[in-house]
């Protein structure tokens, strides 16, 4: 079973070929640099850039693998959630290939792509506890199987990655914020600034990061004579200490709610053995190390995708496509891209009218 995966839901135009032996035949990722000066992704610019590059990215992916398009068994494309212009570009490319090659089409939920990726490189069995933390989402879920998720908690405002990006923007560090903050944090004192842990005392597994971002803003303002953060005069040392204190606060908030989630997971799924992290923020080594410590303490096994497959890529979509194809979960060519698509909603599982079936 060989599946082509296409990803275009945010600012990466990507494709990959993955088979059911867990072999990655090739992977191509183009990260759009057009957004760097905006401190975030500009949807229209992203859509145009996907349109410009999608054909060559797919072509290159086949070429690198030495595989002919006719040799694949299915085409999977991220069909949401995400920026609808970009998602539509990838879905249309996937559908066109599916039709031309007479191979089935699979509409992959981008979040399911993140959620299942760790199974590609580690021996993670269902059910498992998942922290899914990216630029647009921050959720704690039980993954019971393909298309079978139970959400235990979610952010009520910003996603953790979004908070990293906004704090980096306030500090004038550029976009995306996560990797730059992680680098700066390694040079700083994580105990210098006392930052809040929003929702820490709420009994549920929900999270919140917007208050944390505001607290950082106040600190930066205190370095500015007129209170305008762009005028703040800070030493590199101050910036590093803010980054370290912020990274610690985000990590502690996530760990605290995961601890609660582990309790629920154990009650519901006594046979469950793994705790998994996925999504762009899962690339953060500090977070990964602390999650590993938590898992060890709780007698669970920690698993995560390799760092390069935490941020958006085609491999995760191809692999979710493989898992879906093995279960015969194909979609019709009438599948409409979805800007919003909650993971715990029952995803369409059967081919629709007019669809290509295996
Ligand atoms: O999964 P992803 O590539 O795109 C979405 O689906 O959102 O995640 C991107 C997010 C960005 O907010 C970025 O700042 C964050 O992941 N990120 C990180 C790190 N690398 C990427 N956050 C913290 N530490 C990192 N090393
Ligand atoms: Zn993502």
Tab-separated table of C-alpha atoms and ligand atoms in Angstrom:
chain	number	residue	atom	x	y	z
A	1	UNK	CA	0.000	0.000	0.000
A	2	UNK	CA	1.684	3.201	-1.223
A	3	UNK	CA	0.041	6.576	-0.597
A	4	UNK	CA	0.861	10.075	-1.805
A	5	UNK	CA	0.153	12.681	0.895
A	6	UNK	CA	-0.390	16.373	0.130
A	7	UNK	CA	-0.290	19.127	2.775
A	8	UNK	CA	-1.183	22.784	2.180
A	9	UNK	CA	-3.334	23.906	5.107
A	10	UNK	CA	-1.051	26.620	6.536
A	11	UNK	CA	2.317	27.864	5.287
A	12	UNK	CA	3.995	24.624	4.210
A	13	UNK	CA	3.485	23.239	0.722
A	14	UNK	CA	4.418	19.596	1.149
A	15	UNK	CA	4.082	16.121	-0.310
A	16	UNK	CA	5.372	12.664	0.604
A	17	UNK	CA	5.191	9.023	-0.394
A	18	UNK	CA	4.756	6.547	2.470
A	19	UNK	CA	3.895	2.855	2.416
A	20	UNK	CA	2.281	0.455	4.872
A	21	UNK	CA	5.701	-0.951	5.853
A	22	UNK	CA	6.261	2.448	7.494
A	23	UNK	CA	8.813	3.404	4.851
A	24	UNK	CA	9.106	7.031	3.805
A	25	UNK	CA	10.056	6.868	0.125
A	26	UNK	CA	10.362	10.628	-0.184
A	27	UNK	CA	9.272	13.837	1.491
A	28	UNK	CA	9.334	17.393	0.173
A	29	UNK	CA	8.510	20.431	2.298
A	30	UNK	CA	8.557	24.025	1.123
A	31	UNK	CA	8.145	26.486	3.990
A	32	UNK	CA	6.832	29.771	2.663
A	33	UNK	CA	9.168	32.611	3.572
A	34	UNK	CA	6.689	35.273	2.396
A	35	UNK	CA	5.161	35.642	5.899
A	36	UNK	CA	8.349	36.433	7.827
A	37	UNK	CA	7.752	40.183	7.985
A	38	UNK	CA	4.127	39.872	9.070
A	39	UNK	CA	4.576	38.016	12.383
A	40	UNK	CA	2.016	35.437	11.238
A	41	UNK	CA	0.609	33.719	8.167
A	42	UNK	CA	-1.266	35.933	5.673
A	43	UNK	CA	-3.999	33.670	4.200
A	44	UNK	CA	-4.161	35.150	0.691
A	45	UNK	CA	-0.375	35.178	0.303
A	46	UNK	CA	-0.298	31.563	1.527
A	47	UNK	CA	-2.958	30.443	-0.966
A	48	UNK	CA	-1.137	32.063	-3.888
A	49	UNK	CA	2.183	30.520	-2.861
A	50	UNK	CA	0.601	27.037	-2.596
A	51	UNK	CA	-0.888	27.484	-6.063
A	52	UNK	CA	2.485	28.524	-7.420
A	53	UNK	CA	4.416	25.543	-6.016
A	54	UNK	CA	2.100	22.566	-5.508
A	55	UNK	CA	2.697	20.930	-8.914
A	56	UNK	CA	6.480	21.085	-8.693
A	57	UNK	CA	6.468	19.809	-5.086
A	58	UNK	CA	4.399	16.757	-6.069
A	59	UNK	CA	6.534	16.148	-9.154
A	60	UNK	CA	9.737	16.363	-7.114
A	61	UNK	CA	8.323	13.946	-4.536
A	62	UNK	CA	7.704	11.267	-7.203
A	63	UNK	CA	11.092	11.927	-8.797
A	64	UNK	CA	13.061	11.618	-5.535
A	65	UNK	CA	11.336	8.321	-4.712
A	66	UNK	CA	11.822	6.953	-8.213
A	67	UNK	CA	8.114	6.117	-8.252
A	68	UNK	CA	5.725	6.580	-11.165
A	69	UNK	CA	2.369	8.185	-10.337
A	70	UNK	CA	0.591	5.053	-11.634
A	71	UNK	CA	2.374	2.972	-8.963
A	72	UNK	CA	0.604	4.540	-5.981
A	73	UNK	CA	-2.506	3.013	-4.420
A	74	UNK	CA	-4.249	6.181	-3.201
A	75	UNK	CA	-3.974	9.964	-2.986
A	76	UNK	CA	-4.443	11.617	0.415
A	77	UNK	CA	-4.763	15.379	0.883
A	78	UNK	CA	-5.200	17.464	4.025
A	79	UNK	CA	-8.780	18.641	3.582
A	80	UNK	CA	-9.034	20.825	6.722
A	81	UNK	CA	-9.031	22.355	9.234
A	82	UNK	CA	-6.906	25.256	8.052
A	83	UNK	CA	-6.759	28.292	5.809
A	84	UNK	CA	-9.376	27.478	3.201
A	85	UNK	CA	-7.521	28.938	0.206
A	86	UNK	CA	-4.496	26.749	0.813
A	87	UNK	CA	-6.506	23.659	1.767
A	88	UNK	CA	-8.489	23.993	-1.476
A	89	UNK	CA	-5.292	24.088	-3.547
A	90	UNK	CA	-4.052	20.788	-2.045
A	91	UNK	CA	-7.440	19.085	-2.211
A	92	UNK	CA	-7.957	20.075	-5.853
A	93	UNK	CA	-4.490	18.794	-6.768
A	94	UNK	CA	-5.232	15.526	-4.923
A	95	UNK	CA	-8.609	15.064	-6.563
A	96	UNK	CA	-7.193	15.785	-10.032
A	97	UNK	CA	-4.494	13.112	-9.541
A	98	UNK	CA	-7.032	10.684	-8.124
A	99	UNK	CA	-9.264	11.131	-11.159
A	100	UNK	CA	-6.472	11.047	-13.717
A	101	UNK	CA	-4.833	7.948	-12.196
A	102	UNK	CA	-8.113	6.260	-11.247
A	103	UNK	CA	-6.872	5.820	-7.656
A	104	UNK	CA	-9.008	6.422	-4.563
A	105	UNK	CA	-9.016	9.815	-2.833
A	106	UNK	CA	-8.639	10.229	0.926
A	107	UNK	CA	-9.604	13.467	2.691
A	108	UNK	CA	-7.337	13.615	5.745
A	109	UNK	CA	-8.088	15.773	8.747
A	110	UNK	CA	-4.823	17.734	9.227
A	111	UNK	CA	-5.068	17.161	12.992
A	112	UNK	CA	-5.434	13.410	12.483
A	113	UNK	CA	-2.243	13.633	10.423
A	114	UNK	CA	-0.416	15.114	13.432
A	115	UNK	CA	-2.155	12.713	15.830
A	116	UNK	CA	-1.091	9.490	14.091
A	117	UNK	CA	2.460	10.425	13.013
A	118	UNK	CA	4.167	8.982	16.106
A	119	UNK	CA	2.881	5.536	15.046
A	120	UNK	CA	5.085	5.774	11.984
A	121	UNK	CA	8.376	5.864	13.897
A	122	UNK	CA	7.416	4.259	17.235
A	123	UNK	CA	5.511	1.190	18.224
A	124	UNK	CA	2.527	3.101	19.613
A	125	UNK	CA	-0.678	1.093	19.929
A	126	UNK	CA	-4.256	2.328	20.392
A	127	UNK	CA	-5.548	3.668	22.713
A	128	UNK	CA	-3.081	6.394	23.650
A	129	UNK	CA	-3.151	9.762	25.355
A	130	UNK	CA	-2.255	12.625	23.020
A	131	UNK	CA	-1.170	16.196	23.581
A	132	UNK	CA	-1.786	17.885	20.246
A	133	UNK	CA	-0.189	21.301	20.291
A	134	UNK	CA	0.314	23.407	17.174
A	135	UNK	CA	-0.094	26.952	15.915
A	136	UNK	CA	-3.870	26.688	15.628
A	137	UNK	CA	-4.811	23.986	18.150
A	138	UNK	CA	-4.021	22.840	21.657
A	139	UNK	CA	-5.936	19.783	22.801
A	140	UNK	CA	-5.610	16.726	25.015
A	141	UNK	CA	-7.266	13.672	23.482
A	142	UNK	CA	-7.600	9.945	23.829
A	143	UNK	CA	-6.831	8.385	20.448
A	144	UNK	CA	-8.820	5.151	20.291
A	145	UNK	CA	-8.275	4.401	16.625
A	146	UNK	CA	-8.407	5.914	13.142
A	147	UNK	CA	-11.119	8.590	13.185
A	148	UNK	CA	-11.930	7.735	16.788
A	149	UNK	CA	-10.971	10.496	19.219
A	150	UNK	CA	-12.237	11.655	22.578
A	151	UNK	CA	-11.305	15.172	23.535
A	152	UNK	CA	-10.542	15.618	27.233
A	153	UNK	CA	-9.556	19.278	27.091
A	154	UNK	CA	-8.782	22.186	24.804
A	155	UNK	CA	-7.539	25.739	24.953
A	156	UNK	CA	-10.303	28.243	25.550
A	157	UNK	CA	-8.406	31.027	23.743
A	158	UNK	CA	-4.964	30.954	22.086
A	159	UNK	CA	-3.149	27.798	21.045
A	160	UNK	CA	0.287	27.274	22.630
A	161	UNK	CA	2.060	27.752	19.272
A	162	UNK	CA	0.075	30.934	18.701
A	163	UNK	CA	1.283	32.209	22.085
A	164	UNK	CA	4.903	31.414	21.109
A	165	UNK	CA	4.378	33.323	17.841
A	166	UNK	CA	2.753	36.342	19.530
A	167	UNK	CA	5.392	36.602	22.256
A	168	UNK	CA	8.136	36.369	19.616
A	169	UNK	CA	6.441	39.128	17.645
A	170	UNK	CA	6.264	41.353	20.755
A	171	UNK	CA	9.974	40.769	21.335
A	172	UNK	CA	10.742	41.538	17.686
A	173	UNK	CA	12.149	38.035	17.154
A	174	UNK	CA	10.329	37.170	13.900
A	175	UNK	CA	8.109	34.313	12.726
A	176	UNK	CA	7.619	31.436	13.490
A	177	UNK	CA	8.181	32.206	17.145
A	178	UNK	CA	8.576	28.718	18.628
A	179	UNK	CA	12.049	27.806	17.363
A	180	UNK	CA	13.471	31.306	18.072
A	181	UNK	CA	12.044	31.423	21.587
A	182	UNK	CA	13.403	27.936	22.301
A	183	UNK	CA	16.871	29.038	21.174
A	184	UNK	CA	16.785	32.244	23.241
A	185	UNK	CA	15.333	30.409	26.253
A	186	UNK	CA	18.376	28.122	26.357
A	187	UNK	CA	20.457	31.218	27.215
A	188	UNK	CA	18.082	32.578	29.851
A	189	UNK	CA	17.027	32.215	33.482
A	190	UNK	CA	13.586	30.548	33.578
A	191	UNK	CA	12.990	31.671	37.174
A	192	UNK	CA	13.608	35.392	36.684
A	193	UNK	CA	10.036	36.419	35.764
A	194	UNK	CA	6.971	35.162	37.595
A	195	UNK	CA	4.273	34.457	35.012
A	196	UNK	CA	0.715	33.234	35.538
A	197	UNK	CA	-0.509	29.685	34.853
A	198	UNK	CA	-4.057	30.432	33.581
A	199	UNK	CA	-6.786	27.873	34.456
A	200	UNK	CA	-4.283	26.074	36.698
A	201	UNK	CA	-6.853	25.518	39.410
A	202	UNK	CA	-9.820	24.608	37.210
A	203	UNK	CA	-10.749	20.959	37.719
A	204	UNK	CA	-11.018	20.197	33.978
A	205	UNK	CA	-8.306	19.572	31.370
A	206	UNK	CA	-8.836	22.886	29.561
A	207	UNK	CA	-6.012	25.317	28.890
A	208	UNK	CA	-5.607	29.044	28.345
A	209	UNK	CA	-2.638	31.046	27.096
A	210	UNK	CA	-3.950	34.524	26.403
A	211	UNK	CA	-3.381	35.795	29.974
A	212	UNK	CA	0.183	34.537	29.831
A	213	UNK	CA	0.751	36.502	26.635
A	214	UNK	CA	-0.684	39.648	28.283
A	215	UNK	CA	1.609	39.183	31.296
A	216	UNK	CA	4.611	39.033	28.957
A	217	UNK	CA	3.380	42.190	27.201
A	218	UNK	CA	3.298	44.001	30.573
A	219	UNK	CA	6.881	42.999	31.311
A	220	UNK	CA	8.051	44.269	27.909
A	221	UNK	CA	6.110	47.511	28.432
A	222	UNK	CA	7.994	48.074	31.670
A	223	UNK	CA	11.187	48.363	29.577
A	224	UNK	CA	9.691	51.183	27.501
A	225	UNK	CA	9.605	54.821	28.648
A	226	UNK	CA	6.321	55.582	26.870
A	227	UNK	CA	4.748	52.131	27.389
A	228	UNK	CA	4.943	51.258	23.686
A	229	UNK	CA	6.490	47.819	23.351
A	230	UNK	CA	8.241	48.661	20.081
A	231	UNK	CA	10.177	51.309	22.047
A	232	UNK	CA	11.282	48.911	24.783
A	233	UNK	CA	15.024	48.877	25.352
A	234	UNK	CA	16.090	45.429	26.486
A	235	UNK	CA	19.395	43.665	26.790
A	236	UNK	CA	19.759	40.273	25.102
A	237	UNK	CA	19.882	38.832	28.612
A	238	UNK	CA	16.413	40.271	29.443
A	239	UNK	CA	14.944	38.859	26.228
A	240	UNK	CA	16.461	35.449	26.964
A	241	UNK	CA	15.076	35.480	30.528
A	242	UNK	CA	11.577	36.364	29.259
A	243	UNK	CA	11.765	33.558	26.675
A	244	UNK	CA	12.911	31.032	29.293
A	245	UNK	CA	10.271	32.087	31.841
A	246	UNK	CA	7.552	31.982	29.153
A	247	UNK	CA	8.601	28.549	27.865
A	248	UNK	CA	8.599	27.225	31.426
A	249	UNK	CA	5.100	28.635	32.074
A	250	UNK	CA	3.673	27.072	28.893
A	251	UNK	CA	5.309	23.730	29.660
A	252	UNK	CA	4.116	23.677	33.276
A	253	UNK	CA	0.549	24.525	32.218
A	254	UNK	CA	0.555	21.686	29.694
A	255	UNK	CA	2.073	19.197	32.149
A	256	UNK	CA	-0.373	20.087	34.896
A	257	UNK	CA	-3.426	19.448	32.702
A	258	UNK	CA	-1.857	16.321	31.256
A	259	UNK	CA	-1.479	14.990	34.769
A	260	UNK	CA	-5.251	15.341	35.192
A	261	UNK	CA	-5.798	13.759	31.771
A	262	UNK	CA	-3.611	10.767	32.699
A	263	UNK	CA	-5.975	10.073	35.587
A	264	UNK	CA	-8.990	10.051	33.223
A	265	UNK	CA	-7.107	8.031	30.590
A	266	UNK	CA	-6.183	5.356	33.134
A	267	UNK	CA	-9.766	5.093	34.322
A	268	UNK	CA	-11.166	4.799	30.802
A	269	UNK	CA	-8.405	2.836	29.122
A	270	UNK	CA	-6.527	0.740	31.699
A	271	UNK	CA	-4.704	-1.079	28.873
A	272	UNK	CA	-3.367	2.191	27.376
A	273	UNK	CA	0.410	2.466	27.622
A	274	UNK	CA	1.529	5.535	25.684
A	275	UNK	CA	1.565	9.268	26.059
A	276	UNK	CA	2.241	11.026	22.763
A	277	UNK	CA	2.932	14.626	21.789
A	278	UNK	CA	2.350	15.974	18.282
A	279	UNK	CA	1.996	19.231	16.341
A	280	UNK	CA	4.491	22.046	15.742
A	281	UNK	CA	5.105	22.800	19.444
A	282	UNK	CA	6.093	19.133	19.905
A	283	UNK	CA	9.354	20.137	18.182
A	284	UNK	CA	10.296	21.900	21.422
A	285	UNK	CA	13.027	19.871	23.148
A	286	UNK	CA	12.413	21.418	26.581
A	287	UNK	CA	8.751	20.334	26.399
A	288	UNK	CA	9.686	16.876	25.110
A	289	UNK	CA	12.127	16.312	27.977
A	290	UNK	CA	9.574	17.307	30.596
A	291	UNK	CA	6.904	15.123	28.991
A	292	UNK	CA	9.302	12.185	29.056
A	293	UNK	CA	9.908	12.785	32.782
A	294	UNK	CA	6.154	12.906	33.425
A	295	UNK	CA	5.597	9.681	31.464
A	296	UNK	CA	8.431	7.940	33.361
A	297	UNK	CA	7.007	9.058	36.692
A	298	UNK	CA	3.561	7.764	35.706
A	299	UNK	CA	4.842	4.455	34.324
A	300	UNK	CA	3.763	5.345	30.783
A	301	UNK	CA	5.830	5.237	27.589
A	302	UNK	CA	6.555	8.596	25.962
A	303	UNK	CA	6.528	8.811	22.162
A	304	UNK	CA	6.823	11.672	19.696
A	305	UNK	CA	7.464	12.060	15.983
A	306	UNK	CA	11.031	13.000	14.985
A	307	UNK	CA	11.408	16.781	15.332
A	308	UNK	CA	11.316	17.377	11.563
A	309	UNK	CA	7.886	15.696	11.342
A	310	UNK	CA	6.315	17.734	14.164
A	311	UNK	CA	5.735	20.848	12.071
A	312	UNK	CA	3.529	20.486	8.996
A	313	UNK	CA	4.716	17.995	6.386
A	314	UNK	CA	3.445	15.595	3.748
A	315	UNK	CA	4.554	12.449	5.598
A	316	UNK	CA	1.913	12.835	8.301
A	317	UNK	CA	-0.829	13.162	5.679
A	318	UNK	CA	0.462	10.200	3.674
A	319	UNK	CA	0.708	8.055	6.822
A	320	UNK	CA	-2.838	8.967	7.963
A	321	UNK	CA	-3.820	8.100	4.379
A	322	UNK	CA	-2.163	4.661	4.741
A	323	UNK	CA	-3.976	4.022	8.025
A	324	UNK	CA	-7.295	5.065	6.441
A	325	UNK	CA	-6.697	3.093	3.242
A	326	UNK	CA	-5.922	-0.076	5.252
A	327	UNK	CA	-9.411	0.273	6.691
A	328	UNK	CA	-11.011	1.082	3.332
A	329	UNK	CA	-11.863	4.603	4.474
A	330	UNK	CA	-11.927	6.487	1.164
A	331	UNK	CA	-13.764	9.673	0.250
A	332	UNK	CA	-15.685	10.794	-2.779
A	333	UNK	CA	-14.460	13.483	-5.130
A	334	UNK	CA	-17.431	15.514	-3.898
A	335	UNK	CA	-15.696	15.973	-0.503
A	336	UNK	CA	-15.638	19.691	0.293
A	337	UNK	CA	-12.577	21.175	2.023
A	338	UNK	CA	-13.403	22.140	5.598
A	339	UNK	CA	-11.977	25.276	7.281
A	340	UNK	CA	-13.221	23.878	10.604
A	341	UNK	CA	-13.139	20.144	11.308
A	342	UNK	CA	-13.067	19.038	14.970
A	343	UNK	CA	-11.192	15.785	15.494
A	344	UNK	CA	-13.723	14.331	17.859
A	345	UNK	CA	-16.526	14.723	15.366
A	346	UNK	CA	-17.351	11.577	13.388
A	347	UNK	CA	-15.379	12.057	10.212
A	348	UNK	CA	-16.999	10.966	6.945
A	349	UNK	CA	-15.811	7.408	6.540
A	350	UNK	CA	-17.331	6.051	3.353
A	351	UNK	CA	-16.955	7.080	-0.275
A	352	UNK	CA	-19.658	9.525	-1.282
A	353	UNK	CA	-21.699	9.588	-4.469
A	354	UNK	CA	-19.522	9.887	-7.549
A	355	UNK	CA	-16.375	9.023	-5.609
A	356	UNK	CA	-13.593	6.786	-6.760
A	357	UNK	CA	-13.517	3.549	-4.797
A	358	UNK	CA	-10.650	1.156	-4.385
B	1	LIG	O1	1.789	22.101	13.291
B	1	LIG	P1	2.333	23.374	12.777
B	1	LIG	O2	3.507	23.306	11.802
B	1	LIG	O3	1.226	24.217	12.059
B	1	LIG	C1	-0.104	24.227	12.510
B	1	LIG	O4	-0.811	23.248	12.209
B	1	LIG	O5	-0.415	25.183	13.246
B	1	LIG	O6	2.732	24.263	14.042
B	1	LIG	C2	3.317	25.506	13.899
B	1	LIG	C3	3.495	26.094	15.275
B	1	LIG	C4	3.932	27.551	15.263
B	1	LIG	O7	3.109	28.272	16.140
B	1	LIG	C5	5.375	27.481	15.765
B	1	LIG	O8	5.794	28.639	16.468
B	1	LIG	C6	5.318	26.272	16.678
B	1	LIG	O9	4.478	25.352	16.000
B	1	LIG	N1	6.645	25.680	16.869
B	1	LIG	C7	7.273	25.619	18.063
B	1	LIG	C8	8.559	25.070	17.819
B	1	LIG	N2	8.656	24.800	16.476
B	1	LIG	C9	7.470	25.187	15.913
B	1	LIG	N3	6.884	25.994	19.296
B	1	LIG	C10	7.755	25.831	20.308
B	1	LIG	N4	9.008	25.328	20.140
B	1	LIG	C11	9.442	24.938	18.924
B	1	LIG	N5	10.677	24.435	18.780
B	2	LIG	ZN1	-0.195	21.473	11.766
